[in-house]
Tab-separated table of C-alpha atoms in Angstrom:
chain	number	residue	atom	x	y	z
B	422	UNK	CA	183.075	-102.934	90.936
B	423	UNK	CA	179.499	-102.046	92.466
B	424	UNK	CA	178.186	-104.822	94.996
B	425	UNK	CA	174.550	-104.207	94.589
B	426	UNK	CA	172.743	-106.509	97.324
B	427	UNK	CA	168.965	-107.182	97.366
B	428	UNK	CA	167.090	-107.677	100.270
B	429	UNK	CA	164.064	-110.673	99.266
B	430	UNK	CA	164.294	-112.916	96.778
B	431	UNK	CA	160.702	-112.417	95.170
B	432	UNK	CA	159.825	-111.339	91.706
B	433	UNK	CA	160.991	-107.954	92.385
B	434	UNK	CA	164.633	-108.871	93.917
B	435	UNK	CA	165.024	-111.510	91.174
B	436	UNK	CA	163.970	-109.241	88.140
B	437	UNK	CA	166.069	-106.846	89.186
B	438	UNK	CA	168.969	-109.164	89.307
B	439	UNK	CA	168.918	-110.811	85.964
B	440	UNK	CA	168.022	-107.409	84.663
B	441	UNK	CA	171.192	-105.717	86.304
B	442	UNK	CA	173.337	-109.025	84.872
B	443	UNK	CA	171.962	-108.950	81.639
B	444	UNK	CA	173.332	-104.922	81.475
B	445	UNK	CA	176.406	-105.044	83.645
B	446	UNK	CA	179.038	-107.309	85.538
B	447	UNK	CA	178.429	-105.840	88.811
B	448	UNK	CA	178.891	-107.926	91.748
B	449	UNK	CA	175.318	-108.397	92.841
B	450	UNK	CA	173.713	-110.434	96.528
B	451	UNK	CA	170.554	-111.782	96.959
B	452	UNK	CA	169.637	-112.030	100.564
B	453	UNK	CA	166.330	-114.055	101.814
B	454	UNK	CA	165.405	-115.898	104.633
B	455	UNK	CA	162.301	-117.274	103.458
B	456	UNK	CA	164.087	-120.330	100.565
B	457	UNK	CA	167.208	-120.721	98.952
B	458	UNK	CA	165.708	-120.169	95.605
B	459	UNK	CA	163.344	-118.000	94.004
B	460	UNK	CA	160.248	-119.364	93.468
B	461	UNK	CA	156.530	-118.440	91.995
B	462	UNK	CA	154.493	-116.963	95.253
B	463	UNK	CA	151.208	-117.638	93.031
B	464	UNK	CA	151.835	-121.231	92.199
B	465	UNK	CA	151.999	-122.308	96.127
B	466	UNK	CA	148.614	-123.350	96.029
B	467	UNK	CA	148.797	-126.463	93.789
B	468	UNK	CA	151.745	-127.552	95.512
B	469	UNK	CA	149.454	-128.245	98.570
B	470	UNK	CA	146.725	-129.257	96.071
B	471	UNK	CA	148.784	-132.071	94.379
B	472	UNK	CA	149.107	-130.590	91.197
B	473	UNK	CA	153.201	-129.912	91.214
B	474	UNK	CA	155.751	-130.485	93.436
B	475	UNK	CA	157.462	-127.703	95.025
B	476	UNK	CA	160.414	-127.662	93.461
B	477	UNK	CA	158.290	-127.498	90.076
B	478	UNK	CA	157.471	-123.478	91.334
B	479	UNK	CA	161.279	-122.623	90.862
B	480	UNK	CA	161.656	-120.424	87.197
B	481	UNK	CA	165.274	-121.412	87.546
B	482	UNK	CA	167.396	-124.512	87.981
B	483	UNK	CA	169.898	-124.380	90.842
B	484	UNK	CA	172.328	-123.955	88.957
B	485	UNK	CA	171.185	-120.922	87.257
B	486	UNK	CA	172.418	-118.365	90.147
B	487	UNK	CA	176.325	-119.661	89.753
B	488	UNK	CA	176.284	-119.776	86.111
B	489	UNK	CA	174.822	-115.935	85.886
B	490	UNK	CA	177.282	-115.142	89.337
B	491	UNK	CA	174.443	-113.930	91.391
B	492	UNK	CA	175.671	-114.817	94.807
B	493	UNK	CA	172.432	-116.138	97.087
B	494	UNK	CA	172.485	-115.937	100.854
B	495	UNK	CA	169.951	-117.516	102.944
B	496	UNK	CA	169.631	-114.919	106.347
B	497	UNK	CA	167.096	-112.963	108.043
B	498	UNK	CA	168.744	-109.180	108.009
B	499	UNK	CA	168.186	-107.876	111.595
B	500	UNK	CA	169.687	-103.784	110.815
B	501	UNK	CA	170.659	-101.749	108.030
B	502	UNK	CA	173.170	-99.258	108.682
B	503	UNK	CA	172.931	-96.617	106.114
B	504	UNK	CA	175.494	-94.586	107.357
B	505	UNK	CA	178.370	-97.402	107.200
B	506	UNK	CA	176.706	-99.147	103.932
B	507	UNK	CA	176.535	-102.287	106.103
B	508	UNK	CA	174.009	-104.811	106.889
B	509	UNK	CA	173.527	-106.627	109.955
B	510	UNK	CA	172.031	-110.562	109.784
B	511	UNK	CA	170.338	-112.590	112.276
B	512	UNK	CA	173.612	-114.412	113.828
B	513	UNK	CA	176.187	-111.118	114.062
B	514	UNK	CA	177.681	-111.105	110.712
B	515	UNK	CA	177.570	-108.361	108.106
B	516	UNK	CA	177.601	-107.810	104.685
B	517	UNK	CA	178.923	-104.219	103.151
B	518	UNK	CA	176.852	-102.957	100.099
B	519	UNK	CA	177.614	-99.509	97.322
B	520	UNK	CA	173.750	-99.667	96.230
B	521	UNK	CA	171.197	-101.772	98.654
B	522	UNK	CA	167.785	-102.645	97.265
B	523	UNK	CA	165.080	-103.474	99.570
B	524	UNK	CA	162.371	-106.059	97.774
B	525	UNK	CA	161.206	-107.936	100.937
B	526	UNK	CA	157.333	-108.068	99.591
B	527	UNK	CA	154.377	-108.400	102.288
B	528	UNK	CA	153.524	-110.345	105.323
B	529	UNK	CA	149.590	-110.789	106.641
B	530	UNK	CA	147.670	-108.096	108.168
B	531	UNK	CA	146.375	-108.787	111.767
B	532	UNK	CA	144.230	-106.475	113.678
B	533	UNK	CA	144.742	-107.386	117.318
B	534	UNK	CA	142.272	-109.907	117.918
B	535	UNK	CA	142.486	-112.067	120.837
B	536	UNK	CA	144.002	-115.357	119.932
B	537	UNK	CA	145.444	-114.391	116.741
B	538	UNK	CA	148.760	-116.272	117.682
B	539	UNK	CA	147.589	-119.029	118.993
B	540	UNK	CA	149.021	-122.367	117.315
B	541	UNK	CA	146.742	-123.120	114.056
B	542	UNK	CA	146.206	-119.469	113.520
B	543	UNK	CA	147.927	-118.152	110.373
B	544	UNK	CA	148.512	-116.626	106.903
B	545	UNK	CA	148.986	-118.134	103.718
B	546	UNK	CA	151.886	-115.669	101.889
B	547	UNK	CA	155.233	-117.177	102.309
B	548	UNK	CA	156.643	-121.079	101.874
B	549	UNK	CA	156.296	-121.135	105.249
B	550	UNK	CA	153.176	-120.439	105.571
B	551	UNK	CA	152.281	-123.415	103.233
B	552	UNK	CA	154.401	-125.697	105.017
B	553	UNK	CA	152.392	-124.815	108.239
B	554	UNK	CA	148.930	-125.200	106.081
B	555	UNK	CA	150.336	-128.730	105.676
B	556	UNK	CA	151.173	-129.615	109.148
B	557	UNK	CA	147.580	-128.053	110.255
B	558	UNK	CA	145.584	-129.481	107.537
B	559	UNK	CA	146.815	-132.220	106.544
B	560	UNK	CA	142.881	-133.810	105.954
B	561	UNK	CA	139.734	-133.558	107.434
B	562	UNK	CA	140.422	-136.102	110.470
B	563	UNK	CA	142.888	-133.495	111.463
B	564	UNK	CA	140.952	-130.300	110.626
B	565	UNK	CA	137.189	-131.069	111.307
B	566	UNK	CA	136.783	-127.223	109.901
B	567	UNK	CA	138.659	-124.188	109.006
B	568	UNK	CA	138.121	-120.851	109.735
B	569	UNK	CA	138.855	-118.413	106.954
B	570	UNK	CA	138.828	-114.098	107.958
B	571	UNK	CA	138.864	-111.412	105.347
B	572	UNK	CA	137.098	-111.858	101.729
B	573	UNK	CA	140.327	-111.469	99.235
B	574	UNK	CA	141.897	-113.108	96.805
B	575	UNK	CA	144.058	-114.974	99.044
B	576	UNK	CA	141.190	-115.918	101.130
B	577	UNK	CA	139.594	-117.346	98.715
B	578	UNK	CA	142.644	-119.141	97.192
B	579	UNK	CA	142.991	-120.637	100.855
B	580	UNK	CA	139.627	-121.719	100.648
B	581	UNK	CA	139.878	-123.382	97.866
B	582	UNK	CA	143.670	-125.141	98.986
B	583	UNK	CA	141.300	-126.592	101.880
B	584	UNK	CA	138.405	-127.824	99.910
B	585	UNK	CA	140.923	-129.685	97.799
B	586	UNK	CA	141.241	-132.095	100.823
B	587	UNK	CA	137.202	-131.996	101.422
B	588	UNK	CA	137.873	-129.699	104.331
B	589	UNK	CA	135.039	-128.034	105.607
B	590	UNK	CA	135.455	-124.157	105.257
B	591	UNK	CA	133.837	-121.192	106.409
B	592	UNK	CA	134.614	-117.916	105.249
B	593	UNK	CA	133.914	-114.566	107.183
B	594	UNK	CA	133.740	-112.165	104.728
B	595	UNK	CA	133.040	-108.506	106.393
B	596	UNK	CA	131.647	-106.646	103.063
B	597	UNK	CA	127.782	-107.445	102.493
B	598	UNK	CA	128.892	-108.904	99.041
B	599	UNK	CA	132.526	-110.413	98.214
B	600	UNK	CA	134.904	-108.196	96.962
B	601	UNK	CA	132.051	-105.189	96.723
B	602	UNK	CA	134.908	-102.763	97.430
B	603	UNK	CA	136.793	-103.795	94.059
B	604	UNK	CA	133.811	-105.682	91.855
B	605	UNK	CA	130.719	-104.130	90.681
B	606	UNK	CA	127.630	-105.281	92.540
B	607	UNK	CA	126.923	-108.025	89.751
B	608	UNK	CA	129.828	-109.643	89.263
B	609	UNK	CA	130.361	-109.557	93.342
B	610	UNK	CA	127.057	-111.464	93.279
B	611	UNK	CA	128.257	-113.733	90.921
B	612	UNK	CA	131.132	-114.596	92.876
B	613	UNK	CA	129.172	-115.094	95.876
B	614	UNK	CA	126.689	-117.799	94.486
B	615	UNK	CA	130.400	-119.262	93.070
B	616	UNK	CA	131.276	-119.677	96.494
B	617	UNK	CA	128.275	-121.177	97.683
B	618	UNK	CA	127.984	-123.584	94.598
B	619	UNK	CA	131.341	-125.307	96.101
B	620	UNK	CA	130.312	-125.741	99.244
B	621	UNK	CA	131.926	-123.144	101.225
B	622	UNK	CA	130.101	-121.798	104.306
B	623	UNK	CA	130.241	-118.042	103.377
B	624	UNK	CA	129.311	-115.359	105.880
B	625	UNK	CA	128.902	-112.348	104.558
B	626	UNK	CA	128.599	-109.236	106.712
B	627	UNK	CA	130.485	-110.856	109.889
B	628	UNK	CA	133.562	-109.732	111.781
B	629	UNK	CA	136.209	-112.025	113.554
B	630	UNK	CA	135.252	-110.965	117.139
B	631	UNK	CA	138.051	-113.677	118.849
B	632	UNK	CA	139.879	-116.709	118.430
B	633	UNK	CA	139.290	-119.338	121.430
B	634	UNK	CA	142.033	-121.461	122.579
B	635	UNK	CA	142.108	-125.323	124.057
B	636	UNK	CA	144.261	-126.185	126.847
B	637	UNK	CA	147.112	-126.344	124.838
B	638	UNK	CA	147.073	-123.061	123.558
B	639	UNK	CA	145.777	-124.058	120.241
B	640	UNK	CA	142.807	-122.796	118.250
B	641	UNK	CA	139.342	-124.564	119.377
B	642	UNK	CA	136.786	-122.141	117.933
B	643	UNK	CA	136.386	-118.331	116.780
B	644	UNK	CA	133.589	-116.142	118.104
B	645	UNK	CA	132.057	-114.015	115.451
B	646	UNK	CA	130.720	-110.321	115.339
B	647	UNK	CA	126.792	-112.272	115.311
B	648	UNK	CA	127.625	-114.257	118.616
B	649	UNK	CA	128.297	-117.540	116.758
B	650	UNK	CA	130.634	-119.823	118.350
B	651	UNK	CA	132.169	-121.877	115.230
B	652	UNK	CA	134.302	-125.152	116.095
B	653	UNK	CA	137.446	-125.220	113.890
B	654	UNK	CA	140.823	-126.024	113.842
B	655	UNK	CA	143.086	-123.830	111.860
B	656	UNK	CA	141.852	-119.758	111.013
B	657	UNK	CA	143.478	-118.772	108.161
B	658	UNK	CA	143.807	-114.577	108.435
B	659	UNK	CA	143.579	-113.699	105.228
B	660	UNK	CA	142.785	-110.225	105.721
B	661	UNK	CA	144.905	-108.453	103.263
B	662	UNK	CA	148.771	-107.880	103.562
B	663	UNK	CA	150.979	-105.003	104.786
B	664	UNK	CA	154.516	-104.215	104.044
B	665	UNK	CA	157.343	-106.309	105.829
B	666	UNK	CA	159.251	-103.870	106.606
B	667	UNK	CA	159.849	-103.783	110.576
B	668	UNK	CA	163.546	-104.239	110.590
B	669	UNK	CA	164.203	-100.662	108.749
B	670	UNK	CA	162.377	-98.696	111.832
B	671	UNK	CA	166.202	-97.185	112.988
B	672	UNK	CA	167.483	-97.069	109.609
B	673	UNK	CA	167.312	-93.690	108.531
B	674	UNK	CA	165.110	-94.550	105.782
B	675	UNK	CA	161.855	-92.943	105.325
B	676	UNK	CA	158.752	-95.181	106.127
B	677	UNK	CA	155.177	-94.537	105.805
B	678	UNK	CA	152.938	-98.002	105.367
B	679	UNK	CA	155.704	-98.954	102.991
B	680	UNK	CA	159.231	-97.683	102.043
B	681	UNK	CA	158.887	-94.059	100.928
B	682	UNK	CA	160.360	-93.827	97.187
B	683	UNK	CA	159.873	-91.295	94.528
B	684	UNK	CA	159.442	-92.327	90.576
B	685	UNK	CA	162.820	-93.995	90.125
B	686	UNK	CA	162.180	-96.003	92.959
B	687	UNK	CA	164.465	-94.003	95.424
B	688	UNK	CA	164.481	-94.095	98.914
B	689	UNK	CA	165.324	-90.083	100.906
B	690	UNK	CA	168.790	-92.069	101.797
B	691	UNK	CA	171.567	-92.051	98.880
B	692	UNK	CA	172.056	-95.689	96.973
B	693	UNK	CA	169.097	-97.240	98.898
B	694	UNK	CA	166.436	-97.973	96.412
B	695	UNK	CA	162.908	-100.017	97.615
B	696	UNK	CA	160.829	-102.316	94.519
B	697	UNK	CA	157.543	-104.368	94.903
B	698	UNK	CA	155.104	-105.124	97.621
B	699	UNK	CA	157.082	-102.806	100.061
B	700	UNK	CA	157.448	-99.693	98.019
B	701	UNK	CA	155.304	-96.760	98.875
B	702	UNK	CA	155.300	-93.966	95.975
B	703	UNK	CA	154.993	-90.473	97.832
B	704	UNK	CA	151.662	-90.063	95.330
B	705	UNK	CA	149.779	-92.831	93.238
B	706	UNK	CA	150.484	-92.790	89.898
B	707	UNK	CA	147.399	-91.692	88.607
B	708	UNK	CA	144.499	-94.017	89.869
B	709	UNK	CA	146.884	-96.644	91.046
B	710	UNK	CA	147.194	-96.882	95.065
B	711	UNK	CA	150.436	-95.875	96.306
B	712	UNK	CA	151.598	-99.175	97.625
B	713	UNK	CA	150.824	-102.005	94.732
B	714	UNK	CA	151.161	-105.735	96.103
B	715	UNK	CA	150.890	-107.040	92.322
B	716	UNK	CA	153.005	-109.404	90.827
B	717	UNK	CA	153.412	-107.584	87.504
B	718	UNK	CA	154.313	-104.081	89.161
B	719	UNK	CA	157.165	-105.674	90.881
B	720	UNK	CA	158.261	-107.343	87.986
B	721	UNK	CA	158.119	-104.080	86.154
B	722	UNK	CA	159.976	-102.153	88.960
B	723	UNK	CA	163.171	-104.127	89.026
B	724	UNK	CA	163.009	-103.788	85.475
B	725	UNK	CA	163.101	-99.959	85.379
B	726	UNK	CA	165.419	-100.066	88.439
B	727	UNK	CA	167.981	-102.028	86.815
B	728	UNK	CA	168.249	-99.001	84.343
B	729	UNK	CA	168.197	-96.989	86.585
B	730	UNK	CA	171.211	-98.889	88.569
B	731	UNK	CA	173.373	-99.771	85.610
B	732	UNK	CA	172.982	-95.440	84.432
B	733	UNK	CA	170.060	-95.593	82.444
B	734	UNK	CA	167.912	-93.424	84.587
B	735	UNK	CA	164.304	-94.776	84.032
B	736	UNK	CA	161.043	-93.622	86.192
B	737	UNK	CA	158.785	-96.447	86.806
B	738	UNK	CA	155.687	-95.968	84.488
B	739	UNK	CA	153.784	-99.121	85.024
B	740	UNK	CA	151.272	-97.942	81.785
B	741	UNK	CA	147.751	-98.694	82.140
B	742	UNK	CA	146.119	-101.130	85.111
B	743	UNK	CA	145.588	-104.554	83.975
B	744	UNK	CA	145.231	-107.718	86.846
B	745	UNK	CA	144.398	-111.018	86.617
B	746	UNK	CA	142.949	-113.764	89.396
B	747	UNK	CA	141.159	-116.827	89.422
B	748	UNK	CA	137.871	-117.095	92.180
B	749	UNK	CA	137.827	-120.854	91.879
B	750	UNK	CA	136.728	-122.207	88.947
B	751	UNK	CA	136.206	-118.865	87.080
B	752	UNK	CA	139.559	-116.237	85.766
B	753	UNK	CA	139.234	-112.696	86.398
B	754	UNK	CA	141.209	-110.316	84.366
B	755	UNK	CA	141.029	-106.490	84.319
B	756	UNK	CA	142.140	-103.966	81.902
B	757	UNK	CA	142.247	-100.007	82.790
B	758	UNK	CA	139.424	-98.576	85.030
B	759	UNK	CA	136.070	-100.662	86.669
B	760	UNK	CA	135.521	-98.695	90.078
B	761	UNK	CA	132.682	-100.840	91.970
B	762	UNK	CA	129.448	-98.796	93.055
B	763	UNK	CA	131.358	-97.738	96.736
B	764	UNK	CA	134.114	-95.574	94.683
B	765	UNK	CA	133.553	-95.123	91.485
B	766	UNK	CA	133.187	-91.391	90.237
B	767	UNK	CA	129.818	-90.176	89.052
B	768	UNK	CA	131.331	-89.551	85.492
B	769	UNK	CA	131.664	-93.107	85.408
B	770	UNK	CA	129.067	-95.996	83.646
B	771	UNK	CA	129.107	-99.363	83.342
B	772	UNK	CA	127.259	-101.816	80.814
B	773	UNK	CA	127.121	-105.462	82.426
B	774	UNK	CA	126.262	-108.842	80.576
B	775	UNK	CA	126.233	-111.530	82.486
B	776	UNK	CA	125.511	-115.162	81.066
B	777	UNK	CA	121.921	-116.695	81.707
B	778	UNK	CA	123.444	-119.969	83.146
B	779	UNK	CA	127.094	-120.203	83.349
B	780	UNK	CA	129.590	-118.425	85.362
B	781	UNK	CA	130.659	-115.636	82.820
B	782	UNK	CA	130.128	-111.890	82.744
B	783	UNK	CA	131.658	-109.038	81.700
B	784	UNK	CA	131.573	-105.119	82.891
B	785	UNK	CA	132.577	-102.127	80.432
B	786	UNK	CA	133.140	-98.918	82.266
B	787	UNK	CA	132.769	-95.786	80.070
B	788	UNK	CA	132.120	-92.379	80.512
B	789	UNK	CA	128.102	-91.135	80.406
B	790	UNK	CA	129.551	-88.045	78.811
B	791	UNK	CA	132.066	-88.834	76.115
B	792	UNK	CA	131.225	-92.647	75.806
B	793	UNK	CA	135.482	-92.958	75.776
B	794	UNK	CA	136.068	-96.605	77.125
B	795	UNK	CA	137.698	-96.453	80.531
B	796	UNK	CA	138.382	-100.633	81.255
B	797	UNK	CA	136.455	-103.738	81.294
B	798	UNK	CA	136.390	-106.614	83.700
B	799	UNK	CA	135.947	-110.233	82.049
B	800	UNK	CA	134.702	-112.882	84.529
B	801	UNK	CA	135.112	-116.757	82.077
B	802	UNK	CA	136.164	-115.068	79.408
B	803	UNK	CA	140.297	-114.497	78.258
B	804	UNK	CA	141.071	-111.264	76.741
B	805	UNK	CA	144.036	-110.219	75.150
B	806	UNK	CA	145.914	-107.721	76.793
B	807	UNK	CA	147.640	-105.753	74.040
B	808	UNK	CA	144.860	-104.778	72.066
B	809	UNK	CA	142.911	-103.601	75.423
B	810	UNK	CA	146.118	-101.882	76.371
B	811	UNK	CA	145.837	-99.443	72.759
B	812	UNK	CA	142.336	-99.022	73.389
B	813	UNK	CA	142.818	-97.307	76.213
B	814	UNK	CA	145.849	-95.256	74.608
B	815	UNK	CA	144.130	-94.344	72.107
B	816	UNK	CA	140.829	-93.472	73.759
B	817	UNK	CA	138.560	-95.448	71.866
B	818	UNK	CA	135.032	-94.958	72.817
B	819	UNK	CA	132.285	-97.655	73.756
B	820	UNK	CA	131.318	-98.168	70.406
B	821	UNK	CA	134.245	-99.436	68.723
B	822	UNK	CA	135.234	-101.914	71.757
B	823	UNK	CA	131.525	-103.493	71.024
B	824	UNK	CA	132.472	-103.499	67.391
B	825	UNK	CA	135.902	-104.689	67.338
B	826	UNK	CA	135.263	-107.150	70.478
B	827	UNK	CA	135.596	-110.067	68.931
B	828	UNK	CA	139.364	-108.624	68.230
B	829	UNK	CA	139.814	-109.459	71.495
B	830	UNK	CA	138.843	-113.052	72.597
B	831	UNK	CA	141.475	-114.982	73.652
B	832	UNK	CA	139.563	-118.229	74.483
B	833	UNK	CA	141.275	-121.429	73.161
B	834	UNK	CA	139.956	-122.839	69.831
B	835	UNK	CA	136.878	-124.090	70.037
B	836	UNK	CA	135.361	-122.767	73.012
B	837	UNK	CA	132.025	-121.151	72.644
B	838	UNK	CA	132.215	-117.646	71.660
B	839	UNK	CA	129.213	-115.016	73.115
B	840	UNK	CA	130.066	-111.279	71.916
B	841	UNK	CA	127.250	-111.781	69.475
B	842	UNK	CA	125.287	-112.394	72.754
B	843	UNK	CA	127.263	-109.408	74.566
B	844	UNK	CA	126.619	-106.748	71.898
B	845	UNK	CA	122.718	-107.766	71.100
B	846	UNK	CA	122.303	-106.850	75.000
B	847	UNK	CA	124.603	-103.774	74.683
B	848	UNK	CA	122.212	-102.870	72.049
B	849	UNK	CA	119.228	-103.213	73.604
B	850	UNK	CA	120.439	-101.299	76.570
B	851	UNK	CA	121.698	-98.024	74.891
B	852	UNK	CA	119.235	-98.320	71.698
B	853	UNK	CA	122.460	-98.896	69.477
B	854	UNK	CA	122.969	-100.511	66.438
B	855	UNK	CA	126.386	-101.922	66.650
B	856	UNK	CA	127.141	-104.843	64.100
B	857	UNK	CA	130.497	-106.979	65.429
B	858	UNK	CA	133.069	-107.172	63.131
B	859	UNK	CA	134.679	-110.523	62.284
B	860	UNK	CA	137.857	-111.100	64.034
B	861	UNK	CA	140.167	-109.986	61.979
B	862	UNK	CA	144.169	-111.507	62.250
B	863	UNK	CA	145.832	-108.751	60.232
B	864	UNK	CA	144.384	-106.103	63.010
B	865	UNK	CA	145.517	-108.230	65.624
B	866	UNK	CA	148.747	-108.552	64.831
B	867	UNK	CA	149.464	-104.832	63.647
B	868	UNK	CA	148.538	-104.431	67.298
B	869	UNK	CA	150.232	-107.099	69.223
């Protein structure tokens, strides 16, 4: 019988676990050093928010890994041995593997700035990282102020952890507008006057120049890019995430910012496969980066891997982009293609509405040329993935996504609906005369 041990017990690891049981009765070994249990990275935040408990983040009751004999083992692995199938863990003991996945996800960029390891200086990725957050921030008589660096979405999920608690924040944000490399200029606008609106001290435009420590080798105050001194207690580096892969450097394995792996996930060394945050394709698949730190994508590799694994052979084909995020108050979701004004190909044009008072927009990219619809980004408003998802298959042009929008909503009952709104300025903008259709349940659910 195959052992097939997984290295990180994420969304990847895990997927590709139940996956593999659900096909096969291969002996399979989840290794992680970070919990005992899998758990939901995204939900994190409301534990230290007082919304759920942690335990309330685990998919799976305990007793869920004996029952489906997936053996768990809780070790940091310090050496993989390709050569002799073996791995070695933190403590001298070893564990012998036919197929070895590696799924150990991300840890948090840092750039070499002076006092970025000071005590109160950290990241906010792993359950460690949260348990830290709570022993540096407990409450504002502990923290005075915080100290956020880099303008993402887990900088701004920080933020809003630490404003729970009425912690003052300020946020360096580097870009001249948040998120301008990803958003189009108005919804990055948008976003910004969100920030402000909750009473976060966002600096746009300004570098970390250096973290200042006390006499006891804690953080006192960061020095910014502008000369400003700031006072804080705890600088969350938020500055993006790179793969955690240090421990593979003698391995044999090919490494570039990420495991090397082709389309079925395959490493250059025989029965080593890589899944998730740590995965580097040799080429992006299509417009996607090579390296995708997206929950979704790693679910959907260690479902094609466990195919793949149990002699299905299955290429991962992750279909057409789709994301969503919440920036505080407002969701985010994405469907296919909305390049912001810094990369977005000249082939490429957007219609924007954005609502006169409240926090909701939405962007439509489509080409000048053909008018085929290329994605949309909905800021306050829930769309519904599947019918998006044939849009784009089927190249639908602008036209009949402003006609058929309505198709789409996904709000709850009763919320206030504005496509009428959306299409009489889509109208006015490209002298159209598009009438919306009713929603229609019959086409939705031939699609869905």
């Amino acid at each position: 019988m195959d052992h097939i041990v997984i290295i990180g017990n994420g969304i990847s690891g895990v997927t590709l676990a139940r996956h593999i049981r659900k096909l096969s009765d291969k002996r399979i070994t989840i290794i992680s050093a970070e919990s005992d249990y899998f758990f939901s990275r995204t939900a994190l935040m409301y534990v230290y928010m007082g919304h759920m408990k942690f335990e309330h983040t685990q998919p799976y009751e305990n007793w869920f890994w004996k029952k489906n004999s997936i053996d768990l083992v809780n070790g940091f692995v310090e050496k993989v041995e390709t050569d002799a199938k073996k791995l070695v863990l933190k403590g001298g003991s070893s564990i012998s593997y036919d197929k070895l996945i590696i799924a150990t996800g991300s840890k948090p960029n840092k750039f070499g700035w002076p006092g970025q390891d000071l005590k109160g200086v950290q990241g906010l990725y792993s359950k460690q990282d949260l348990e830290m957050l709570e022993k540096n921030a407990p409450n504002k008589k502990v923290c005075n102020r915080a100290v956020i660096v880099g303008g993402g979405l887990i900088g701004i999920e920080m933020a809003e952890m630490l404003r729970s608690r009425e912690i003052p924040v300020t946020f360096l944000v580097r870009e001249k507008s948040f998120w301008n490399g990803v958003l189009p200029a108005g919804e990055s606008a948008m976003i910004n006057e969100h920030i402000l609106e909750h009473h976060i001290d966002l600096q746009l435009d300004t570098n970390l120049e250096k973290i200042i420590s006390d006499e006891n080798g804690r953080a006192k105050a960061v020095v910014t890019d502008k000369g400003e001194n700031i006072e804080c207690n705890v600088v969350g580096l938020t500055a993006g995430v790179t793969p955690n892969i240090d421990f593979l450097k003698d391995s044999g394995i090919e490494l570039g910012r990420g495991v090397k792996v082709n389309r079925f996930l395959e490493t250059n060394v025989k029965d080593v496969f890589a899944i998730g945050d740590c995965a580097e394709q040799h080429e992006g698949i299509g417009s996607r980066r090579p390296i995708e730190a997206v929950w979704y994508t790693g679910r959907m590799m260690g479902e094609a891997l466990a195919q793949t694994i149990c002699g299905n052979p299955r290429e991962y084909n992750p279909g057409h982009w789709f994301n969503s995020a919440k920036f505080l108050d407002v969701e985010y979701q994405t469907y296919g293609w909305v390049f912001s004004e810094r990369s977005k190909k000249d082939n490429e044009h957007h219609f924007h509405w954005r609502h006169a008072s409240e926090k909701i927009c939405i962007t439509v990219a489509f080409d000048k040329d053909s008018h085929q619809f290329l994605g949309i980004n909905t800021f306050g408003i829930r769309m519904r993935h599947e019918i998006f998802d044939q849009w784009l298959t089927e190249n639908k042009d602008i036209d009949h996504v402003m006609t058929y929008l309505k198709d789409a909503n996904f709000d709850p009952e009763f919320f206030k609906l504005y496509e009428d709104e959306i299409i009489a300025k889509y109208n006015a903008d490209f002298n159209k005369n598009i009438s919306a259709k009713k929603k229609n349940w019959k086409r939705i659910f031939s699609i869905a």
